[in-house]
Coordinates of C-alpha atoms and ligand atoms in Angstrom, one line a residue:
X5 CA -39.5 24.5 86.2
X6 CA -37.8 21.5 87.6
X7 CA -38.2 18.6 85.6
X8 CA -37.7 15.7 88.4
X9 CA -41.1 17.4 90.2
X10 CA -43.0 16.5 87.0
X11 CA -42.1 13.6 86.6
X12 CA -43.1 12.2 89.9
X13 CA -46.3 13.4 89.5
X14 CA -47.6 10.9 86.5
X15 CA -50.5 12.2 84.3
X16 CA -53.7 11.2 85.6
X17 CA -55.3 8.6 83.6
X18 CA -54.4 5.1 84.3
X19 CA -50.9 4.9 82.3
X20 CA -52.2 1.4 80.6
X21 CA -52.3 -1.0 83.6
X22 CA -54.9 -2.9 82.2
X23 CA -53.1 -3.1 78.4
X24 CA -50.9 -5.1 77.3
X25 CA -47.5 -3.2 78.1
X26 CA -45.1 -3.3 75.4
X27 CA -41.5 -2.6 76.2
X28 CA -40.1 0.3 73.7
X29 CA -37.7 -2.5 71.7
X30 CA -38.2 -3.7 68.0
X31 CA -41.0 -6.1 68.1
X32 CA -40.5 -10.1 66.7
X33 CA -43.9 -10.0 66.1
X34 CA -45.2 -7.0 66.8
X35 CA -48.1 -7.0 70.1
X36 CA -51.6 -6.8 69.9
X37 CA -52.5 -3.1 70.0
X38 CA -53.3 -2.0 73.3
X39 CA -57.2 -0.6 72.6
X40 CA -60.5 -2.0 70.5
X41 CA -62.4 0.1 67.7
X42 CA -65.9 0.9 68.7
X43 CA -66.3 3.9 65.9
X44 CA -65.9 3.2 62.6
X45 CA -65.9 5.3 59.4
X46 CA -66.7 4.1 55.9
X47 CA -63.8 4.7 53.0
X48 CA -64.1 3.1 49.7
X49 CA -61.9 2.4 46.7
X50 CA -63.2 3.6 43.3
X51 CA -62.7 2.1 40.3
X52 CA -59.7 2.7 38.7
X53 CA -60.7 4.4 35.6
X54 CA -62.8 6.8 38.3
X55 CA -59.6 7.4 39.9
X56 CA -57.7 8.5 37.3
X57 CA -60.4 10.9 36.2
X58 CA -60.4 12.4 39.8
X59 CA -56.3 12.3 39.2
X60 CA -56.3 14.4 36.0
X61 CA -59.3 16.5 37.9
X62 CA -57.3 17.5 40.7
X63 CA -54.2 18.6 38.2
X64 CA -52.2 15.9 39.3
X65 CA -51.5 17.1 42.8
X66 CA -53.2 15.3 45.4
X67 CA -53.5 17.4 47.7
X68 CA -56.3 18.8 45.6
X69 CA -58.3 15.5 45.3
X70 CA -61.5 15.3 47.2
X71 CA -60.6 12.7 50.7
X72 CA -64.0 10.8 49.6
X73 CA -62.1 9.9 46.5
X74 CA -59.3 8.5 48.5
X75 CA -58.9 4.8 50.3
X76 CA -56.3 4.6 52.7
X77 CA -55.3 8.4 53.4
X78 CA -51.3 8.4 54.2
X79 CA -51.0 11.9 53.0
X80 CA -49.9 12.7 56.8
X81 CA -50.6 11.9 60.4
X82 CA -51.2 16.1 60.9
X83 CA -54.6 16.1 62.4
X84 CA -55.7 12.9 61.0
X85 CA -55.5 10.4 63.9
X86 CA -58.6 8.7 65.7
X87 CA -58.9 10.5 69.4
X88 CA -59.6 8.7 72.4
X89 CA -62.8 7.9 74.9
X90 CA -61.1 9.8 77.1
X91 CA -60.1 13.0 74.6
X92 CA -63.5 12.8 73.6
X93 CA -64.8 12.4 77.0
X94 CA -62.5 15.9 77.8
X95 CA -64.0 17.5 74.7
X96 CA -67.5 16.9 76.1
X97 CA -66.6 18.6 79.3
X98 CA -65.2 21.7 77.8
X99 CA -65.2 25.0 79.0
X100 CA -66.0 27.6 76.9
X101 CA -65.3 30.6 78.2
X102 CA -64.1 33.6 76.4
X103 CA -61.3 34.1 78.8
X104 CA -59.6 31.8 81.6
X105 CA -61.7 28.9 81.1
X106 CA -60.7 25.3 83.2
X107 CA -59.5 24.0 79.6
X108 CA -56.9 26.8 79.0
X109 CA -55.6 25.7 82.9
X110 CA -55.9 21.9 82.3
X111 CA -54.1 22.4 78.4
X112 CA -51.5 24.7 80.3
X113 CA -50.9 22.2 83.3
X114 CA -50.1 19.5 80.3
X115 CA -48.0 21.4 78.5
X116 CA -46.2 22.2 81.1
X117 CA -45.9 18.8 82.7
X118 CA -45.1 17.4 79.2
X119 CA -42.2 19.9 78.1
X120 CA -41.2 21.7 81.4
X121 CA -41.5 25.3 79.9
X122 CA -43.4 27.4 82.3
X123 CA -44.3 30.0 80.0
X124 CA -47.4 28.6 77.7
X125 CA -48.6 30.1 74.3
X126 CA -51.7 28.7 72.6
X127 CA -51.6 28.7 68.3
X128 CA -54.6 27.1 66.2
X129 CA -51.4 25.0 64.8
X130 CA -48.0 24.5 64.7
X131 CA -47.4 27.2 61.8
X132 CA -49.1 30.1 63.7
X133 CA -46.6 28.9 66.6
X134 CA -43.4 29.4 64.1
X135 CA -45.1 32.6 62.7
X136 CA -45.6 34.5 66.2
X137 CA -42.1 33.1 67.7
X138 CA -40.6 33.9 64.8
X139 CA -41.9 37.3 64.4
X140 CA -40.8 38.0 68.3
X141 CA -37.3 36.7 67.1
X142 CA -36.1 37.6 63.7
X143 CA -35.0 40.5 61.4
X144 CA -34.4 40.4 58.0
X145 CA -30.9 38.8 57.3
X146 CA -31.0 36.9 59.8
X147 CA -29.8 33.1 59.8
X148 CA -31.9 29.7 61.5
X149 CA -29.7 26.4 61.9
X150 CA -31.4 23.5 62.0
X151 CA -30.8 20.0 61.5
X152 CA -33.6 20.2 58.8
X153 CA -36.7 22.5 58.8
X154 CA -40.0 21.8 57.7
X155 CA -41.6 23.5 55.2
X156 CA -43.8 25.4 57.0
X157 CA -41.4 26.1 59.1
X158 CA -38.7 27.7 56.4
X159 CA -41.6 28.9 54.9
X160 CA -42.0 31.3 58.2
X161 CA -38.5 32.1 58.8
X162 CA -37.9 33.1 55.2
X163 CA -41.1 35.5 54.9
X164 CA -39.5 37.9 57.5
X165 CA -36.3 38.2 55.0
X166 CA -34.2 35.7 57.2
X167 CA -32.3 32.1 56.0
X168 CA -33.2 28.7 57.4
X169 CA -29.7 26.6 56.5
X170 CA -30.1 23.0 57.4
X171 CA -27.2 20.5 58.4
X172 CA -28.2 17.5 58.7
X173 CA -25.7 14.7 59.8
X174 CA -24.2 13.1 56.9
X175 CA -25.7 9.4 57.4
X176 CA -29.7 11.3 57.2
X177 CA -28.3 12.0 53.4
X178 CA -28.0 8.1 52.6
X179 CA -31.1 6.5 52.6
X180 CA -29.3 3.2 53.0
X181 CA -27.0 4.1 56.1
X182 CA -28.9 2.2 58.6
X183 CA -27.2 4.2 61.4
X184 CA -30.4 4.1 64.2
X185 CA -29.9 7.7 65.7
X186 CA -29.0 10.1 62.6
X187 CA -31.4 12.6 63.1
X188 CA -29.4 15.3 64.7
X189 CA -27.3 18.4 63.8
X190 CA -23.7 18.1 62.0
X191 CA -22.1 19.3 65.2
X192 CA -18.8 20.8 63.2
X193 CA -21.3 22.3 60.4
X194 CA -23.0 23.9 63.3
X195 CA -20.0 25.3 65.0
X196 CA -18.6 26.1 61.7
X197 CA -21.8 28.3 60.8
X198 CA -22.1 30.1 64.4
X199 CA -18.8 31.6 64.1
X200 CA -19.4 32.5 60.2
X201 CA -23.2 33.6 60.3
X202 CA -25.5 36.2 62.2
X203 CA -27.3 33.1 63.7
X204 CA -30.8 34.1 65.6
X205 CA -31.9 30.8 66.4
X206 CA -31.1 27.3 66.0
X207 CA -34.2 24.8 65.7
X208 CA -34.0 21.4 66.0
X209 CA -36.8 19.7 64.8
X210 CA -37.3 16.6 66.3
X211 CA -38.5 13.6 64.4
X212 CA -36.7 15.4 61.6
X213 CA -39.6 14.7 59.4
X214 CA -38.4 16.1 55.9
X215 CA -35.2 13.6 56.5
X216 CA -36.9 10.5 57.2
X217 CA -38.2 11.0 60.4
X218 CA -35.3 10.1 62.2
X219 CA -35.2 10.9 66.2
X220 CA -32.3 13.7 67.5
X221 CA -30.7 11.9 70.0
X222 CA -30.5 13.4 73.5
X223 CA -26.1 13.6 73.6
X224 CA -26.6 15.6 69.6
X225 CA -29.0 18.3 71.2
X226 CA -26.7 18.5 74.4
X227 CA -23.5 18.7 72.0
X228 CA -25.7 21.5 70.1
X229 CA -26.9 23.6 73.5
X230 CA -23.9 23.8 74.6
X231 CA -22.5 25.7 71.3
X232 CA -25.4 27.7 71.2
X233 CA -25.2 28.9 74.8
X234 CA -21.6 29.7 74.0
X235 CA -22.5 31.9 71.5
X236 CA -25.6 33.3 73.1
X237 CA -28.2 32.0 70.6
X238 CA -31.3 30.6 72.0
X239 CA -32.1 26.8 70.9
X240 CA -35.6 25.9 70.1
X241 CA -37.1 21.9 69.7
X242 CA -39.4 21.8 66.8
X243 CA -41.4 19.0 68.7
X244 CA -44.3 18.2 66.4
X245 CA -43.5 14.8 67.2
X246 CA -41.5 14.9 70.4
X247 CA -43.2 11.6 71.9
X248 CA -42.2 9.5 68.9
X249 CA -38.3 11.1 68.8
X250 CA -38.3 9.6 72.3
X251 CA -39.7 6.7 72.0
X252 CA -37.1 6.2 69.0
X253 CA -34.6 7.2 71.9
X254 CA -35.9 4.7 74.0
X255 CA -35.5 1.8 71.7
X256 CA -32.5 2.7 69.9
X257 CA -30.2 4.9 71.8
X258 CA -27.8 3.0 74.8
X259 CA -27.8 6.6 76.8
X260 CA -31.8 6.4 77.5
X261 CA -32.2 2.6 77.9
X262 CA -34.8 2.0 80.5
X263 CA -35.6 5.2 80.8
X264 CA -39.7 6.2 79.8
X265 CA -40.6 7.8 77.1
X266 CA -42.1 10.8 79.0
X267 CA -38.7 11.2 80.8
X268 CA -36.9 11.4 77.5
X269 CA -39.1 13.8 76.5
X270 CA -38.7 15.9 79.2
X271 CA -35.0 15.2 78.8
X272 CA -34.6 16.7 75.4
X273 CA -36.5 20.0 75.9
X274 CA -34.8 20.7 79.2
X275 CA -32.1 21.3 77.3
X276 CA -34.0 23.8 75.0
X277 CA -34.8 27.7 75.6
X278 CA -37.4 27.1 74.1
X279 CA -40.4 25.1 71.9
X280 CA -42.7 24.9 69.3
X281 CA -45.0 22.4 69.0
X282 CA -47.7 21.2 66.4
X283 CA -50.5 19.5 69.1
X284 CA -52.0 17.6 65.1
X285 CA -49.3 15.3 65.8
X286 CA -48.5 14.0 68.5
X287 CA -51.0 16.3 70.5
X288 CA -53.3 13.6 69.0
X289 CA -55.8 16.2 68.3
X290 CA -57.6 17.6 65.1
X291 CA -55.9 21.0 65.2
X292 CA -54.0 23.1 68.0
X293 CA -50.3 24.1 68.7
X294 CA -48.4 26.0 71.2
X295 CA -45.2 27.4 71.9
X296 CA -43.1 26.7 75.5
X297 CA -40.8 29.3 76.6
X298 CA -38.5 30.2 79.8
X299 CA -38.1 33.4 79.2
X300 CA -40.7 35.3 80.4
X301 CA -39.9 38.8 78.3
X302 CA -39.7 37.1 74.8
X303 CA -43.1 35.4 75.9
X304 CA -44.4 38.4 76.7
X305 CA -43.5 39.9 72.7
X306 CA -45.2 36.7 72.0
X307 CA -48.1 37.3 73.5
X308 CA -48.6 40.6 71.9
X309 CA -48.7 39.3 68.4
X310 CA -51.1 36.2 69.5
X311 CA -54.3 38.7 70.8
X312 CA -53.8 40.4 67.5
X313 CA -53.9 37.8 64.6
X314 CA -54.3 34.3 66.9
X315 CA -56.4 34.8 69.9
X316 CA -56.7 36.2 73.3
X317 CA -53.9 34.2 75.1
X318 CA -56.0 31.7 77.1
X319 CA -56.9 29.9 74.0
X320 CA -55.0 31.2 70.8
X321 CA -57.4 30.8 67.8
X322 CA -58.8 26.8 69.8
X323 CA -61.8 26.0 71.2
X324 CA -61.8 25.0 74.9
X325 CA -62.7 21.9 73.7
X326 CA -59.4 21.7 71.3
X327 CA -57.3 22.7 74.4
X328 CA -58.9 19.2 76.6
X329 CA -58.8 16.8 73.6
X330 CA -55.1 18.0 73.5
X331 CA -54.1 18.4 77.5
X332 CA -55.0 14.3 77.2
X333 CA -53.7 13.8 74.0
X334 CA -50.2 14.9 74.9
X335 CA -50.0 12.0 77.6
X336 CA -51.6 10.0 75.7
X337 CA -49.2 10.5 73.3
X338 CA -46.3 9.4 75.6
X339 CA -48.4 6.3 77.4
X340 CA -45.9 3.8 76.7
X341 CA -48.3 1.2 75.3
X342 CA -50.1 3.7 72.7
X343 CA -46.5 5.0 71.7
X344 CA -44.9 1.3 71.6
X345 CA -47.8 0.0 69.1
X346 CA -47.4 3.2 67.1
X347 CA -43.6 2.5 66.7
X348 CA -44.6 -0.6 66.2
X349 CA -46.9 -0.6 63.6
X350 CA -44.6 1.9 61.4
X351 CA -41.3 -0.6 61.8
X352 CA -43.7 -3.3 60.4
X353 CA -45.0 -1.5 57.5
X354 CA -41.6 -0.8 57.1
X355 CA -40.3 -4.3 57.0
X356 CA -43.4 -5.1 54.8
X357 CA -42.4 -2.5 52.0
X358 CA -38.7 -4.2 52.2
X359 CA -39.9 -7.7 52.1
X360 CA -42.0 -6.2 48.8
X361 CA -38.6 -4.9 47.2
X362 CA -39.4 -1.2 47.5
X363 CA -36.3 0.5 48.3
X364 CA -37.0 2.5 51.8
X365 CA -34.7 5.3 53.6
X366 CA -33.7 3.2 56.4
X367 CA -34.3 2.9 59.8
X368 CA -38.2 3.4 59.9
X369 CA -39.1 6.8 60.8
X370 CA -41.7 7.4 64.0
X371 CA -44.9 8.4 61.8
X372 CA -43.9 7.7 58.5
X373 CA -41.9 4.8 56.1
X374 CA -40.2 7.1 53.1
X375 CA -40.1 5.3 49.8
X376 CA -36.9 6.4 48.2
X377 CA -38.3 7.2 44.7
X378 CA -35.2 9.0 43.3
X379 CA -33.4 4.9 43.1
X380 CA -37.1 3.3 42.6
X381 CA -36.9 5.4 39.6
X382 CA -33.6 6.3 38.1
X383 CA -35.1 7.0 34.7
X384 CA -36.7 10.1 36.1
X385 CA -34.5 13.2 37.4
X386 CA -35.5 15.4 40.2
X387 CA -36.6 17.8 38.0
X388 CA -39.0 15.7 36.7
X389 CA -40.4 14.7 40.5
X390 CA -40.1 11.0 40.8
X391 CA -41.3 11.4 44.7
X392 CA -44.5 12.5 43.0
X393 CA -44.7 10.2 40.0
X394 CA -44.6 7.3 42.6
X395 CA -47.8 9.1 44.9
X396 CA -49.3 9.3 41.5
X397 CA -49.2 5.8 41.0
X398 CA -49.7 4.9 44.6
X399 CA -53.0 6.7 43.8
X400 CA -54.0 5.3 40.7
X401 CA -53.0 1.3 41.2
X402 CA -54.7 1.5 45.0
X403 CA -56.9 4.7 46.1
X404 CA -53.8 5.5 48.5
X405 CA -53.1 8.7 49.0
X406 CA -49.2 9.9 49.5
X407 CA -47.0 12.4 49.7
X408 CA -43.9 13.9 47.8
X409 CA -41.2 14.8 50.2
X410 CA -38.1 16.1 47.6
X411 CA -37.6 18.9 44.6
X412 CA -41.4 19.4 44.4
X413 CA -41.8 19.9 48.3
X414 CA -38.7 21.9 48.6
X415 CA -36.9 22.9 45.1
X416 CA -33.8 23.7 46.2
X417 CA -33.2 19.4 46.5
X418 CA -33.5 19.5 42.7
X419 CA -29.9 19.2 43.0
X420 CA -30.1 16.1 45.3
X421 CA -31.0 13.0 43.8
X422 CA -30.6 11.1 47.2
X423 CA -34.0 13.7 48.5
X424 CA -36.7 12.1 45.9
X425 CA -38.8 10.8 48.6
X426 CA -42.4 9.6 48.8
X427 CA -44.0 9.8 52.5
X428 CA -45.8 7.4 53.7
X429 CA -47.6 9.3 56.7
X430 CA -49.3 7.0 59.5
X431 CA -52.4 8.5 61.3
X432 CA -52.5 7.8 64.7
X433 CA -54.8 4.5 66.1
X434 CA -56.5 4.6 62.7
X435 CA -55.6 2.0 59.9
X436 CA -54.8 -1.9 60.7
X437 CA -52.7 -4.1 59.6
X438 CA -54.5 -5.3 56.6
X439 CA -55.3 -1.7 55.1
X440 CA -50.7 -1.4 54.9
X441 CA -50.5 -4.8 53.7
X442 CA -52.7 -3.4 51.0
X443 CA -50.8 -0.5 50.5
X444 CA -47.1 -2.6 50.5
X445 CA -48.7 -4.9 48.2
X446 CA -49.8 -2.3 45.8
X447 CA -46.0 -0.6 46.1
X448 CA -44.7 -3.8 45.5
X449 CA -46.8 -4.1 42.1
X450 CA -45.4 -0.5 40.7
X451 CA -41.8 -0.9 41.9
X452 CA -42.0 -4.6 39.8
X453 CA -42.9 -2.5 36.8
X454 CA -41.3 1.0 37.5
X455 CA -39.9 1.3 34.2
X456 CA -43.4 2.3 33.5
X457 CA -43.2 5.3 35.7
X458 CA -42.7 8.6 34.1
X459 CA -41.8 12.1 35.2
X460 CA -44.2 15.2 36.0
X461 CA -43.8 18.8 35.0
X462 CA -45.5 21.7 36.6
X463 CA -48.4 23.4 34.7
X464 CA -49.2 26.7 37.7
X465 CA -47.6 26.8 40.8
X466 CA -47.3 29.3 43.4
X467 CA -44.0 30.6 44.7
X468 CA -44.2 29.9 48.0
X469 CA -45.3 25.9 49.3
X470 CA -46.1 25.3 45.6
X471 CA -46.9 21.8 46.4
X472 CA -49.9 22.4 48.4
X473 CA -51.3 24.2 45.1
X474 CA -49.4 22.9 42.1
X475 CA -50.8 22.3 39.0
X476 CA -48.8 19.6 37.2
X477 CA -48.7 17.4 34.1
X478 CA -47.5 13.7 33.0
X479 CA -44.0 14.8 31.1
Ligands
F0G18 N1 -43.1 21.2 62.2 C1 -43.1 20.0 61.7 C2 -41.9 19.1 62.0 C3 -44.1 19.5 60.9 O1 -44.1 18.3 60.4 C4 -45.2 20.4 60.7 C5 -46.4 20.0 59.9 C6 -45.2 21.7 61.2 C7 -44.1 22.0 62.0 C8 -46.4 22.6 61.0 O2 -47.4 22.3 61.8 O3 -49.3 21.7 60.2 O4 -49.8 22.3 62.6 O5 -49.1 24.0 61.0 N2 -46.4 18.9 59.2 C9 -47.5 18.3 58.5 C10 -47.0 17.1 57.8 C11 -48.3 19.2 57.8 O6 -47.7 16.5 57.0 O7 -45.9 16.6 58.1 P1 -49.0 22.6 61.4

């Protein structure tokens, strides 16, 4: 599908005339956001010693607290964003049909329109997209590149017998290397391991969210295409958050100055055969994920394993109404004053947490600030989780709710010091400026007494994404 038609065409809601348009650059101060609250929903913070209770109660894993427990949830921005009038507006105006309903066309004409892939595959998330593509795709010993996979995403690759190997550019490894664009593939690495390895696939997941969040620039992912077409492997964009990777682009990277977000976008998955995408993030929706293909025989596969396990394949395991709130969602997602504030608002917290002395992996990511634990707490190896000891504390000192991101998320960086991260996920449209001037302030407390901080072992765990069920224990 050629990309210049879509993008003449722009999506049809009014792209923020009446907002206050933001240009894509750092903000001074950063603008007013461009929309009011008019539904609100009541959180509370507990007293501390009923927090800690509900800490030991949940075995010191918080993904097993109870959200009423929790103040200001930054445990991620997956499905945990406010939606719009107009997403709930769609949602009312669902259709619910079994099979071709007018959502699955108007989710179908987005997707396409956003990402340029004509063939369309609906998943109930992101995971179920990896699990079906990946089943189409790969056989045991098999090898994934990627700059850096998720964990749901090697989780999936590595359950059909194949290897994810990641390889990142240097500068993502050094929290402090400020270098603005350092998302991306190490090109050589990658050129290196095609010629050694039986590569199936190379995924670039763009933010590269277990790194930092950092955006794959548009000339890496050209650079990386064109290797992979060489050898015949098919390139695919992990594009959870494609919308904030270009509106990163737009700010930061010379090559795509001027140039809108949506563009960008549209830019980077061009160059792709194909994508997955979970719509919980920057689909702005509650749940919902597709994948966006070219080729039409490989969709086909795909579509085989979706009526089976996902859903027949005009909705994919989502409600008509999930397919509207994400068909608006997706633009909304690229509207350049919703995406600007969003940036926005990270880069601030992001200064905040600096200004409060709490050592960051730098730049700002585009949905998250990563607290880099492993120096906040030199006292505590990896091995003894210092990512997690500082969303204990988080938890304890302010009812904030965080998330590990180093040897407890993925163990084999129990070797990597640099990796001990804490995430700092921003919901979409959700929390102001006072509720992360409570959080920096309350990070800014622990890292002034962080000698304080202790390690964690693990009580139970299972073996595969062991911190979604961990049980664990001060050491
Ligand atoms: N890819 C990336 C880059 C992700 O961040 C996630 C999920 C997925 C794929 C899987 O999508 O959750 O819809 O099945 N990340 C969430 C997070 C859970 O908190 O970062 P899903």
């Amino acid at each position: 599908m050629p990309s210049e038609l879509t993008i003449v065409n722009p999506p049809p809601f009014p792209r923020g005339e009446d907002a206050i348009m933001t240009p894509l650059r750092p903000p001074a101060h950063p603008a007013p956001e461009p929309y009011r609250i008019r539904s609100v929903e009541r959180i509370r913070l507990l007293p501390r010693e009923e927090r800690l209770r509900a800490l030991a109660d949940s075995g010191h894993n918080l993904f097993r607290l109870r959200a009423r427990d929790v103040f200001i949830d930054l445990l991620t921005d997956s499905g945990t964003g406010s939606m719009s009038d107009r997403q709930w507006a769609a949602v009312m105006e669902a259709d619910e049909s079994y099979a071709g309903s007018e959502s699955w066309f108007r989710f179908e004409a987005a997707v396409r329109e956003v990402t340029g892939f004509p063939e369309v595959i609906p998943t109930h998330q992101g995971r179920a997209a990896e699990r079906l593509l990946f089943e189409a795709l790969l056989r045991p010993g098999d090898v994934v590149l990627s700059n850096a996979l998720f964990d749901t995403t090697r989780a999936n690759v590595e359950r059909l017998g194949a290897r994810g190997i990641d390889l990142p550019e240097p500068a993502a490894l050094d929290p402090l290397d400020e270098s603005p664009l350092k998302g991306g593939i190490a090109l050589d690495a990658l050129e290196r391991a095609l010629a050694a390895e039986p590569v199936r696939a190379i995924v670039l997941t763009a933010t590269a969210n277990s790194l930092g969040g950092h955006p794959v620039p548009l000339g890496n992912a050209t650079a990386a295409a064109r290797l992979a077409k060489k050898k015949g492997v098919p390139l695919f964009i992990d594009g959870a958050r494609f919308a904030e990777n270009a509106g990163l682009l737009a700010r930061r990277d010379p090559s795509c100055e001027g140039m809108p977000a949506a563009r960008i976008a549209l830019s980077l998955f061009d160059l792709a055969d194909g994508c997955l995408v979970s719509a919980k993030k920057n689909g702005l929706a509650h749940i919902g994920g597709f994948i966006g293909l070219r080729d039409a025989a490989l969709a086909e596969r795909v579509r085989q394993g979706l009526v089976v396990t996902e859903g027949f394949e005009t909705y994919g395991g989502l409600a008509g109404r999930d397919l509207d709130a994400i068909a608006v969602g997706l633009r909304e997602a690229l509207d350049e004053g919703f995406l600007s504030a969003r940036l926005d608002q990270v880069e601030a917290f992001h200064a905040a947490l600096r200004a409060a002395n709490v050592p960051v992996v730098c730049p700002a990511g585009g949905h998250a600030v990563y607290v880099d634990s492993g120096a906040l707490l030199p006292h505590v190896p990896p091995s003894r989780f210092p990512g997690h000891s500082v969303a204990c504390a988080l938890y304890a000192e302010g009812g904030v709710r965080s998330c590990e991101v180093g040897a407890l998320m993925f163990p084999e960086a129990e070797k990597e010091p640099h990796r001990q991260l804490t995430r700092l996920a921003i919901p979409w449209r959700t929390y102001t400026a006072s509720h992360l001037d409570h959080v920096a302030r309350t990070l800014g407390q622990i890292a002034a007494q962080r000698e304080r901080l202790g390690g964690y072992t693990i009580v139970s765990a299972p073996a595969a994404l062991r911190h979604f069920r961990a049980v664990l224990a001060p050491a």
